[in-house]
CSV table of C-alpha atoms and ligand atoms in Angstrom, one decimal:
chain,number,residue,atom,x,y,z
A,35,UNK,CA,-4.8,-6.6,-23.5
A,36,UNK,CA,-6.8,-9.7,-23.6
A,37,UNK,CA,-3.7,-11.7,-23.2
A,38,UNK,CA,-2.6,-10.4,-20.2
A,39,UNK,CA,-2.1,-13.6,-17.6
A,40,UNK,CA,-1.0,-11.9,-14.1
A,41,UNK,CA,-0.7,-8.2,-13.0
A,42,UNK,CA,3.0,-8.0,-13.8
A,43,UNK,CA,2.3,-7.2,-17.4
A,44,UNK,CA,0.6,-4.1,-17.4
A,45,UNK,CA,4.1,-2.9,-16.6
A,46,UNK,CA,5.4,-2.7,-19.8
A,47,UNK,CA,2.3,-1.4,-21.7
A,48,UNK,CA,2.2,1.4,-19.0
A,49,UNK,CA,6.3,2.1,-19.3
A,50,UNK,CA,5.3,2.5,-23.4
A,51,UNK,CA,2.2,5.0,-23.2
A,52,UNK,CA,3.4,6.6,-20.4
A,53,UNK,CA,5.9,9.8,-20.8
A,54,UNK,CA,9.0,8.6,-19.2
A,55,UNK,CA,9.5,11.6,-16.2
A,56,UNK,CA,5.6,9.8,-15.2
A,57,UNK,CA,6.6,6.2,-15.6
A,58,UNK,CA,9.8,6.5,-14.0
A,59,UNK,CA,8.3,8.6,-10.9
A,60,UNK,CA,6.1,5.2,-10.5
A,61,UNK,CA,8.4,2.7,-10.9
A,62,UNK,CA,11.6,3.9,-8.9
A,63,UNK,CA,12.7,3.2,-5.5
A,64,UNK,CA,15.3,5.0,-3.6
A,65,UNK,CA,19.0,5.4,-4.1
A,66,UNK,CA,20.2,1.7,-5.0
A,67,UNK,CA,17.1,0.2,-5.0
A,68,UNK,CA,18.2,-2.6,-3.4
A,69,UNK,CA,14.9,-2.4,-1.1
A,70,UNK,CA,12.9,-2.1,-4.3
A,71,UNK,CA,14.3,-6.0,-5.4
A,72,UNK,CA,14.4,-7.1,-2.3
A,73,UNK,CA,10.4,-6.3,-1.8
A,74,UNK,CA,10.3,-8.7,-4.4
A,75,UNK,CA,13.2,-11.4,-4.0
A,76,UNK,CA,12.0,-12.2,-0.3
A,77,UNK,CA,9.3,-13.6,-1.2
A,78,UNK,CA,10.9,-16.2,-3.5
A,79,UNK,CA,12.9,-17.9,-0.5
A,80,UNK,CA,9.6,-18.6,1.2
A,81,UNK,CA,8.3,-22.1,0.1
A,82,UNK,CA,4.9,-23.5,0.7
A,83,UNK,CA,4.0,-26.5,2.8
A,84,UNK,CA,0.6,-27.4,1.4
A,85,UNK,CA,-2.0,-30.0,2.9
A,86,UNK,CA,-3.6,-32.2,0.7
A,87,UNK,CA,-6.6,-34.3,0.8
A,88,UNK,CA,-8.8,-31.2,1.9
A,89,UNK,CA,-12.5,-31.3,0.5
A,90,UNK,CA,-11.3,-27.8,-1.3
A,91,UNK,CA,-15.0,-27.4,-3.7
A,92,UNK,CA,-15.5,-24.3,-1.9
A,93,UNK,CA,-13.4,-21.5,-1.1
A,94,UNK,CA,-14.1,-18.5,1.3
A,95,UNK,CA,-11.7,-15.6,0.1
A,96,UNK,CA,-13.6,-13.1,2.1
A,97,UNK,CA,-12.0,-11.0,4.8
A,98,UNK,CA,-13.0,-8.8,7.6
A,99,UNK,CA,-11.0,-5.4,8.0
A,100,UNK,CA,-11.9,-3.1,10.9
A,101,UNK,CA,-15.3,-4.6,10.9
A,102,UNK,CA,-15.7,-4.4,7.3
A,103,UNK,CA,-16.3,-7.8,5.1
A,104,UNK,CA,-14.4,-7.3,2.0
A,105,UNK,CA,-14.7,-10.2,-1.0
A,106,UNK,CA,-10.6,-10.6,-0.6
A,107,UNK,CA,-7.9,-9.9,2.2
A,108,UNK,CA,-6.1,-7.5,-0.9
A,109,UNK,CA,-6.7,-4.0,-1.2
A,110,UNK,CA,-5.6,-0.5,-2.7
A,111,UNK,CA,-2.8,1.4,-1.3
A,112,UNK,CA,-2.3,5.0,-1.3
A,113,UNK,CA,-0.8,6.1,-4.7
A,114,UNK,CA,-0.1,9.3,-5.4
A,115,UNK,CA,-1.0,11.4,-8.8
A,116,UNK,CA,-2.9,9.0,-10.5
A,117,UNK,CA,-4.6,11.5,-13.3
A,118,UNK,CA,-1.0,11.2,-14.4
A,119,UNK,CA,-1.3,7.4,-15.2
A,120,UNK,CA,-5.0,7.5,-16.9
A,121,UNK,CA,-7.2,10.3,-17.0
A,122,UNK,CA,-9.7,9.3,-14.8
A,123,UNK,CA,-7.0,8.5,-12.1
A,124,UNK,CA,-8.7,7.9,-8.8
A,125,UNK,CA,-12.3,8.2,-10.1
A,126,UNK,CA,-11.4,5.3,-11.9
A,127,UNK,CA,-9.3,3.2,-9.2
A,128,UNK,CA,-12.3,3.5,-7.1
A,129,UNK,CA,-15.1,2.0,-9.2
A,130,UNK,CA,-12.6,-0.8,-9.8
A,131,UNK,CA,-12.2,-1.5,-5.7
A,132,UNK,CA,-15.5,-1.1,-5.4
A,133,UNK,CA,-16.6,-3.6,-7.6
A,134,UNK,CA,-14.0,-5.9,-6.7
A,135,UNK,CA,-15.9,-5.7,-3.2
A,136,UNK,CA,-12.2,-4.2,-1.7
A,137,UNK,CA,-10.8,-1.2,0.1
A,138,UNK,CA,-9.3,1.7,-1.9
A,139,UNK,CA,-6.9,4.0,0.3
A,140,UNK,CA,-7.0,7.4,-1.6
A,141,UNK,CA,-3.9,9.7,-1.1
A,142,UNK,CA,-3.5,12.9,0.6
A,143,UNK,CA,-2.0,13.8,-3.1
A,144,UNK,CA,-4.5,12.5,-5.0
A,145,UNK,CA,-5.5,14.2,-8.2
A,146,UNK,CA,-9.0,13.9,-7.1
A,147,UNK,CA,-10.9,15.3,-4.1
A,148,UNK,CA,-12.4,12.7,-1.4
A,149,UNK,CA,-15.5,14.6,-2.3
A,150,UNK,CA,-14.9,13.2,-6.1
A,151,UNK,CA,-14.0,10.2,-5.2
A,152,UNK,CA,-17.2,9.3,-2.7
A,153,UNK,CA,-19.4,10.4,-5.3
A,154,UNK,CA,-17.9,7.5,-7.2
A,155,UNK,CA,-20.5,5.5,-5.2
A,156,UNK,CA,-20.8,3.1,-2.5
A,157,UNK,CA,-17.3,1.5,-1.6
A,158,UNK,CA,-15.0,1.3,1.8
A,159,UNK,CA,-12.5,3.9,1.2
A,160,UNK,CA,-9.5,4.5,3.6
A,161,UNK,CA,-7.6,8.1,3.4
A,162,UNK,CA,-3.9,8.5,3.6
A,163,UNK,CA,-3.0,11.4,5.4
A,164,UNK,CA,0.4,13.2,5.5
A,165,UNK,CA,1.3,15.5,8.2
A,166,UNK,CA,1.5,18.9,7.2
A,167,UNK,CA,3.2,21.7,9.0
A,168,UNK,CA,-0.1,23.7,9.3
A,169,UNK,CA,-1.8,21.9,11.3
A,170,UNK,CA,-5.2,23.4,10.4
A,171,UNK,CA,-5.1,22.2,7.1
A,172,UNK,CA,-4.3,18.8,8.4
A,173,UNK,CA,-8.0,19.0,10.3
A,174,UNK,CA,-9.2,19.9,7.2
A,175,UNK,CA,-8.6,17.4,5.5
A,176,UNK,CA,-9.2,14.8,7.9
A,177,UNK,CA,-12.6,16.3,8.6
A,178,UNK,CA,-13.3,16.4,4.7
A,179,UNK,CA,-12.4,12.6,4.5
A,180,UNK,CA,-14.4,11.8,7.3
A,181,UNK,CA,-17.4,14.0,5.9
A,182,UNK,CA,-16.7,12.2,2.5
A,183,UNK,CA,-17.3,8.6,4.3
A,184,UNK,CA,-13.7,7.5,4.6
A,185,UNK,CA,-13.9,4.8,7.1
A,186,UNK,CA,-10.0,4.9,8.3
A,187,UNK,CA,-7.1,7.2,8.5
A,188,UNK,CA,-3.5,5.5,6.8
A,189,UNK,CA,-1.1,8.1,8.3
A,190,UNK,CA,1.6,7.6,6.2
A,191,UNK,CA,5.1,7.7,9.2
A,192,UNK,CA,8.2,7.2,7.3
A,193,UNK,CA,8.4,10.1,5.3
A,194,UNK,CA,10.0,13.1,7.5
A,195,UNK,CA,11.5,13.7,4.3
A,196,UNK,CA,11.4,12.2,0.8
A,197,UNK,CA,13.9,9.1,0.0
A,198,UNK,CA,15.9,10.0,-2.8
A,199,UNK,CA,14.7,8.5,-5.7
A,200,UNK,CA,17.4,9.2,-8.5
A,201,UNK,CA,15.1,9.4,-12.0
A,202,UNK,CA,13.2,11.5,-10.2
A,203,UNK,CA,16.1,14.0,-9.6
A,204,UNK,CA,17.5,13.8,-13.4
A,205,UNK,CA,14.0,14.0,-15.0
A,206,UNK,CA,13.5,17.0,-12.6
A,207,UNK,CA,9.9,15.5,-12.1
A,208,UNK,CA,6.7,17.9,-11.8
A,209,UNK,CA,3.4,17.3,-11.6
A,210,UNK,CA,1.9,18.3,-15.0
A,211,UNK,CA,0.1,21.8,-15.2
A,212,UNK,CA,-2.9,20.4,-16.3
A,213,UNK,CA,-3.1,18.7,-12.7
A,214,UNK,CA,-3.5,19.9,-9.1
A,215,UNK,CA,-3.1,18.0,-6.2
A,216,UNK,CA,-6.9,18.0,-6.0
A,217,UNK,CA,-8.1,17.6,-1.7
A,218,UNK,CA,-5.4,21.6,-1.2
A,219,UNK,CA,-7.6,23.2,-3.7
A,220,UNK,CA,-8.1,26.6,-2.6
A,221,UNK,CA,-5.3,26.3,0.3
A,222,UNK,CA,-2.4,27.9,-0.4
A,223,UNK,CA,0.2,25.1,0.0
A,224,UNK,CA,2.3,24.9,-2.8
A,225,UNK,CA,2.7,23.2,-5.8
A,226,UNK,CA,4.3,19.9,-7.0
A,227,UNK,CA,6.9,22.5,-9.9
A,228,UNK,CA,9.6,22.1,-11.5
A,229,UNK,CA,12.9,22.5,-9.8
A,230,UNK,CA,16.8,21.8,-9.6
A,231,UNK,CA,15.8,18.8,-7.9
A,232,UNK,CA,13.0,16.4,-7.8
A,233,UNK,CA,9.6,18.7,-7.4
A,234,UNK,CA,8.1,16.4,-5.1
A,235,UNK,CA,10.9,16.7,-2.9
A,236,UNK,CA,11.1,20.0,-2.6
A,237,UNK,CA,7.0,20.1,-1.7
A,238,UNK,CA,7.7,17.8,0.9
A,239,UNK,CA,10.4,19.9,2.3
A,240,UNK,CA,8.3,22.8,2.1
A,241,UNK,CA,5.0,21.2,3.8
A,242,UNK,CA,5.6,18.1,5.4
A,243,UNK,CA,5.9,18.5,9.1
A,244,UNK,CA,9.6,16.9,10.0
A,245,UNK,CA,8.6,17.1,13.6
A,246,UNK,CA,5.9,14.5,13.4
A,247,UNK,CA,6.0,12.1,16.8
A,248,UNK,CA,4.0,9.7,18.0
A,249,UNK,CA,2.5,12.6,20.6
A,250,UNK,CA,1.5,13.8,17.1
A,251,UNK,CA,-0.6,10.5,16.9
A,252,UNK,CA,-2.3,11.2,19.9
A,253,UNK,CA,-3.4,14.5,18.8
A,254,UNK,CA,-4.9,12.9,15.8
A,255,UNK,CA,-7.2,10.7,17.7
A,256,UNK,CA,-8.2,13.9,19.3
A,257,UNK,CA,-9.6,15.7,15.8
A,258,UNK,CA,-11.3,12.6,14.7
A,259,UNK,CA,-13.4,9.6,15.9
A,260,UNK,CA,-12.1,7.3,12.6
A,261,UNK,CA,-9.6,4.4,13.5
A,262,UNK,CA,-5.9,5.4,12.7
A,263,UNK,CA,-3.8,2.7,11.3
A,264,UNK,CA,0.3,3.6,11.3
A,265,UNK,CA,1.9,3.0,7.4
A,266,UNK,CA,5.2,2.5,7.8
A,267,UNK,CA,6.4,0.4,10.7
A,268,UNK,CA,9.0,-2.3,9.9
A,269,UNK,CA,10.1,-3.0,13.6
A,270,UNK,CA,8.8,-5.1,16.5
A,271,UNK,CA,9.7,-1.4,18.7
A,272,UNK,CA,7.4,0.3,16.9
A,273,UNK,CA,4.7,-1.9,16.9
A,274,UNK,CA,4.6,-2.0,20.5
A,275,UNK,CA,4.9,2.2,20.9
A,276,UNK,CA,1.6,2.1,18.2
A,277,UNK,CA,-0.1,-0.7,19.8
A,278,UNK,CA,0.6,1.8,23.4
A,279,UNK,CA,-0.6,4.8,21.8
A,280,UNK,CA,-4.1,2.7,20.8
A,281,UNK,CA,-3.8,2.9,17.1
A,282,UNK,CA,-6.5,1.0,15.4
A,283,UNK,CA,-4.0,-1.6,13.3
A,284,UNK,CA,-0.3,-1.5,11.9
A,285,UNK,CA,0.6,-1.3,8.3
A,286,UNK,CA,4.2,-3.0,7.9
A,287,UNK,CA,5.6,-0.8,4.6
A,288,UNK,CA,8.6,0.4,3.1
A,289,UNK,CA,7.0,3.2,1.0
A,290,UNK,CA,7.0,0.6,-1.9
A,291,UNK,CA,11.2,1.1,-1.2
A,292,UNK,CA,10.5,4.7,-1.9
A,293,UNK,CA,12.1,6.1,1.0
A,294,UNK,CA,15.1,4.7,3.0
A,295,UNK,CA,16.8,1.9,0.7
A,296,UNK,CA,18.5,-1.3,2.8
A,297,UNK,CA,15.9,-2.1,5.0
A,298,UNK,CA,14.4,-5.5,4.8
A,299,UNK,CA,11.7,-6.0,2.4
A,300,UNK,CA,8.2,-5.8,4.3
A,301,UNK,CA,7.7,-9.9,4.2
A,302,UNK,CA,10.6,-10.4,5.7
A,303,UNK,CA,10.1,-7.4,8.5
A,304,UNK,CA,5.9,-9.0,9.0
A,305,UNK,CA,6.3,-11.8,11.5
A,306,UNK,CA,8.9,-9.2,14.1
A,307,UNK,CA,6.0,-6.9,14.1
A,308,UNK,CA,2.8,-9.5,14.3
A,309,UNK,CA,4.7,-10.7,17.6
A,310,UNK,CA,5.4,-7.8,19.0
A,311,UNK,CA,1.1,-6.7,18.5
A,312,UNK,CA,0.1,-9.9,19.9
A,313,UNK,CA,-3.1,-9.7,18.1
A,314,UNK,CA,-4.3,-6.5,20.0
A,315,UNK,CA,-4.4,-5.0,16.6
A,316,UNK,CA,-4.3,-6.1,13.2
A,317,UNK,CA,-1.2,-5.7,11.4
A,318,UNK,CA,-1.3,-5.5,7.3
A,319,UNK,CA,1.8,-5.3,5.2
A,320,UNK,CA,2.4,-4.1,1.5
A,321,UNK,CA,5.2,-4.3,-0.8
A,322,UNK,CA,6.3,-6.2,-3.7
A,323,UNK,CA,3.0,-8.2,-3.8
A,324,UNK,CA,2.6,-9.1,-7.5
A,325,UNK,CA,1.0,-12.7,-7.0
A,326,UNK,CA,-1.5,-14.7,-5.3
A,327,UNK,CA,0.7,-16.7,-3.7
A,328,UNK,CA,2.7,-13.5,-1.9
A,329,UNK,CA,-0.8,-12.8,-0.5
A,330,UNK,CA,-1.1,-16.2,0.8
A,331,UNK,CA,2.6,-16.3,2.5
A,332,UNK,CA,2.1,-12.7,3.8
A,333,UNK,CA,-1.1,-13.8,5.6
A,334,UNK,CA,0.2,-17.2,6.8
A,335,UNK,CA,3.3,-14.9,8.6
A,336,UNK,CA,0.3,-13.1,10.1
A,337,UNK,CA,-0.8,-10.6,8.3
A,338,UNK,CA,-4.7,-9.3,8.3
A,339,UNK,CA,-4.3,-8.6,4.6
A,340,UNK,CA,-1.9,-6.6,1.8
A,341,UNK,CA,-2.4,-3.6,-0.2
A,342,UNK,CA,-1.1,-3.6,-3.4
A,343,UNK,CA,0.5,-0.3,-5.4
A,344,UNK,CA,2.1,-0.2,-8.3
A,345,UNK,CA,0.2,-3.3,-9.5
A,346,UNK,CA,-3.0,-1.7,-10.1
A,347,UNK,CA,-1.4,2.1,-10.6
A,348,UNK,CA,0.6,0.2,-14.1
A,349,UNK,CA,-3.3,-1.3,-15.1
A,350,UNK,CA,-4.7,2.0,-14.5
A,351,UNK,CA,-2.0,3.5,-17.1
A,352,UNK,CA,-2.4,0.4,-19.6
A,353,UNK,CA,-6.3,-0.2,-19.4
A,354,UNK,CA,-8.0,2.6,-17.1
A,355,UNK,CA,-10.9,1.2,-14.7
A,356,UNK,CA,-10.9,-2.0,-16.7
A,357,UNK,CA,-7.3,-2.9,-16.4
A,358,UNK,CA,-7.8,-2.1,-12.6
A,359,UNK,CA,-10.5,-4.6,-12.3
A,360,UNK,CA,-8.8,-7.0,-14.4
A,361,UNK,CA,-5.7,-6.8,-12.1
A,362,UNK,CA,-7.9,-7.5,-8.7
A,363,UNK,CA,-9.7,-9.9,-10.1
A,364,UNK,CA,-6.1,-12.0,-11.3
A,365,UNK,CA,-5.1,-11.4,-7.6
A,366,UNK,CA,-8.2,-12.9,-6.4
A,367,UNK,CA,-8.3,-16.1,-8.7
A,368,UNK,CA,-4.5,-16.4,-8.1
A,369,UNK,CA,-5.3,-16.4,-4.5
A,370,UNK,CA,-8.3,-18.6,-4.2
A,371,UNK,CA,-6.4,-21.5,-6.4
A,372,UNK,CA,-3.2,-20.8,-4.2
A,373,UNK,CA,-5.6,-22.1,-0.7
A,374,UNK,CA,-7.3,-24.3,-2.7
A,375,UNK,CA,-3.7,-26.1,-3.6
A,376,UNK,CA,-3.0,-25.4,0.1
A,377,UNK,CA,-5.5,-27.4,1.3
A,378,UNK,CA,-7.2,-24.2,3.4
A,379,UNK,CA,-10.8,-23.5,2.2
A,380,UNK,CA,-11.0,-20.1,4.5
A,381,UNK,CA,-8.4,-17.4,5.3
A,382,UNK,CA,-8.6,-18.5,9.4
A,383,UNK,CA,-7.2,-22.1,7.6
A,384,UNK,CA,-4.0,-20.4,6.7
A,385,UNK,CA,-1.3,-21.2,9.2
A,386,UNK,CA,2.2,-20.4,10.1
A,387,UNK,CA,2.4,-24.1,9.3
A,388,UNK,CA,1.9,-23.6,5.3
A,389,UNK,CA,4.9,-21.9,5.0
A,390,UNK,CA,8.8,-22.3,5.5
A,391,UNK,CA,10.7,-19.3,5.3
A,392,UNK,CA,14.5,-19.2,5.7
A,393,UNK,CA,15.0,-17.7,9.2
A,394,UNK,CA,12.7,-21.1,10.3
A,395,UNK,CA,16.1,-23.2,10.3
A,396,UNK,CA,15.8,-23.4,14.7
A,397,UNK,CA,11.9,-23.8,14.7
A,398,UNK,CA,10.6,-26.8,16.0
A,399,UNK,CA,9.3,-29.0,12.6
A,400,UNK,CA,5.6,-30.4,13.5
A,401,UNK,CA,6.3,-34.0,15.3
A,402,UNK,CA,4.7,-36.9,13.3
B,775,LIG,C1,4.4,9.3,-2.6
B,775,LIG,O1,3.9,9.0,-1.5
B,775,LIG,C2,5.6,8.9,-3.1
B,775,LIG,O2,6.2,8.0,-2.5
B,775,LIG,O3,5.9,9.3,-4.2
C-alpha cells in the first residue's frame, strides 16, 4: 500500500478484497456507461494555459464553503453503504475528512447514523437527503441531521427513479444482512433485499417520492433553517429555477453516471450552469475527479469546489481510515503542485484564462 502514487490505485486492491455483487454496485454506471467514461474523458480535452514566472514559495489551497474555511476546495460526496466497503464505513470516512480539514457529505443510506457519525468528532459534515414519500420521516431526518450538527442539506434531485445500472440487476444486489441502512432504524421503511431485480431499485421504487418538484424545495426551507444546496443539476434552466427558489448553492452531478447515461459529463455541463447563477450562489460539481489537475480545471470553469466519490469509497475498501486520508492528502499535494506550475499561488488566482477547453474555438484569445 505504501506504493500507491495517486487515488486511482486503490481501485484494483478494492475490486480484489471486495465480493464482486459489492464492488460492482460501486463501480457501475448506468446502462452503456458511456456517461461513466465520459465523466472521465472530458477532462482530458481540457489543456492548461499556465503562467510562469510567479513567486510560487507559497501556496494557499484553502477554500471557503458556505462560510466554512476548509484546508482544500475537495470534499466527500455522498456515498451510499459504505460498512459494505470497510467495516468502519462512514465512521471511518469521517475522521479521514476531518483531519484532512474537508467536508464529508454523509448519505441518507448511510450504514451509520448522523448521530454515529458526529460523535466521530469535530468536522463540517453535509447530509444528503432523499425525498421519501412519507414526508414525516423526511422531517425526521432532516431534524436528526441538523440536531447531529450537519451544517448543509445535499438534496440529492435526479433520482425519481434509479438509473439502471446492469451488474446490479445480474448480481441481483442486496444490502448484506449484517447491515441496515442505519439513520431508518426503527421506521418501518423497508429494506435494501434481495429481488428479481436490483434491491436497491426496487427500495427506491418503493420509498422515493417520484413526485418531488421544486415546490417540494420550498417546503424544505420551511422544516429547516440549514442552507439547501440542489445535487444534480447539469443545465443552465435549472440553475436559474434553483437560484429562483433561493437555494443556498448548486451541485452540477450526474450521480457519478449512475442514473441517466448520455448526458454530458459534469466538466463539460459546469461553465452552462456557473453562467446561468451569475455568482448569486456557488455552484460545485463532482464526477470523474481522480487528479489534482481535474480540481484545478473544474475551478478555473468556475466551480466553488468538487466532491469526490468513488475515489475515496475504493481507499476506504483497500486501506480503511488510512487509505481515506492517504487519498485526500494525494488530491491535495496534486493540487497545490498543479497552481504552483500554473503560476496561481491562491484559489481566487485561478482563471478562466488557465484553461482551454474545446468549445473555446470562438472565444476571443487574450490580445498581446
Ligand atoms: C446511491 O445513491 C446510488 O447511486 O447507488
Amino acid at each position: 500500500m505504501e506504493n500507491i502514487t495517486n487515488v486511482m490505485e486503490y481501485e484494483a486492491i478494492a475490486k480484489e478484497k471486495l465480493p464482486k455483487m459489492i464492488y460492482d454496485y460501486y463501480a457501475s454506471g448506468a446502462e452503456d456507461q458511456w456517461t461513466l467514461r465520459e465523466n472521465r474523458n472530458a477532462y482530458s480535452r481540457i489543456l492548461f494555459r499556465p503562467r510562469i514566472l510567479v513567486d510560487v514559495s507559497k501556496i494557499d489551497t484553502t477554500a471557503t464553503v458556505l462560510g466554512f474555511k476548509i484546508s482544500m476546495p475537495i470534499m466527500l460526496a455522498p456515498t451510499a453503504m459504505q460498512k459494505m466497503a470497510h467495516p468502519e464505513g462512514e465512521l471511518a470516512t469521517a475522521r479521514a475528512a476531518s483531519a484532512a480539514g474537508t467536508i464529508m457529505t454523509l448519505s441518507s443510506w448511510g450504514t451509520c447514523s448522523v448521530e454515529e457519525v458526529a460523535s466521530t468528532g469535530p468536522g463540517v459534515r453535509f447530509f444528503q437527503l432523499y425525498v421519501l414519500k412519507d414526508r414525516n420521516v423526511v422531517a425526521q431526518l432532516v431534524n436528526m441531521a441538523e440536531k447531529a450538527g450537519f451544517k448543509a442539506i445535499a438534496l440529492t434531485v435526479d433520482t425519481p427513479r434509479l438509473g439502471r445500472r446492469e451488474a446490479d440487476i445480474k448480481n441481483r444486489f442486496a444490502l448484506p444482512s449484517n447491515l441496515t441502512l442505519k439513520n431508518f432504524e426503527g421506521l418501518d421503511l423497508g429494506t435494501v433485499d434481495r429481488t428479481n431485480d436490483s434491491g436497491l431499485a426496487s427500495y427506491v421504487a418503493d420509498q422515493v417520492d417520484r413526485s418531488l418538484n421544486w415546490k417540494d424545495v420550498k417546503w424544505l426551507q420551511t422544516i429547516t433553517k440549514l442552507p439547501i444546496l440542489v445535487k444534480g443539476v447539469l443545465t443552465a434552466e435549472d440553475a436559474n429555477l434553483a437560484v429562483q427558489v433561493g437555494v443556498a448553492g448548486i451541485i452540477v452531478s450526474n450521480h457519478g453516471a449512475r442514473q441517466l447515461d448520455y448526458v454530458p459529463a459534469t466538466i463539460t455541463a459546469l461553465e452552462e450552469v456557473v453562467k446561468a447563477a451569475q455568482g448569486r450562489v456557488p455552484v460545485f460539481m463532482d464526477g470523474g475527479v481522480r487528479r489534482g489537475t481535474d480540481v484545478f480545471k473544474a475551478l478555473a470553469l468556475g466551480a466553488s469546489g468538487v466532491f469526490i466519490g468513488r475515489p475515496y469509497v475504493f481507499a476506504l475498501a483497500a486501506d480503511g481510515e488510512v487509505g481515506v486520508r492517504k487519498a485526500l492528502k494525494m488530491l491535495h499535494d496534486e493540487f497545490e503542485l498543479t497552481m504552483a506550475l500554473s503560476g496561481c499561488r491562491s484559489i481566487k488566482e485561478i482563471t478562466r484564462a488557465h484553461i482551454v477547453t474545446p468549445w473555446d474555438a470562438l472565444r476571443v484569445t487574450p490580445r498581446l
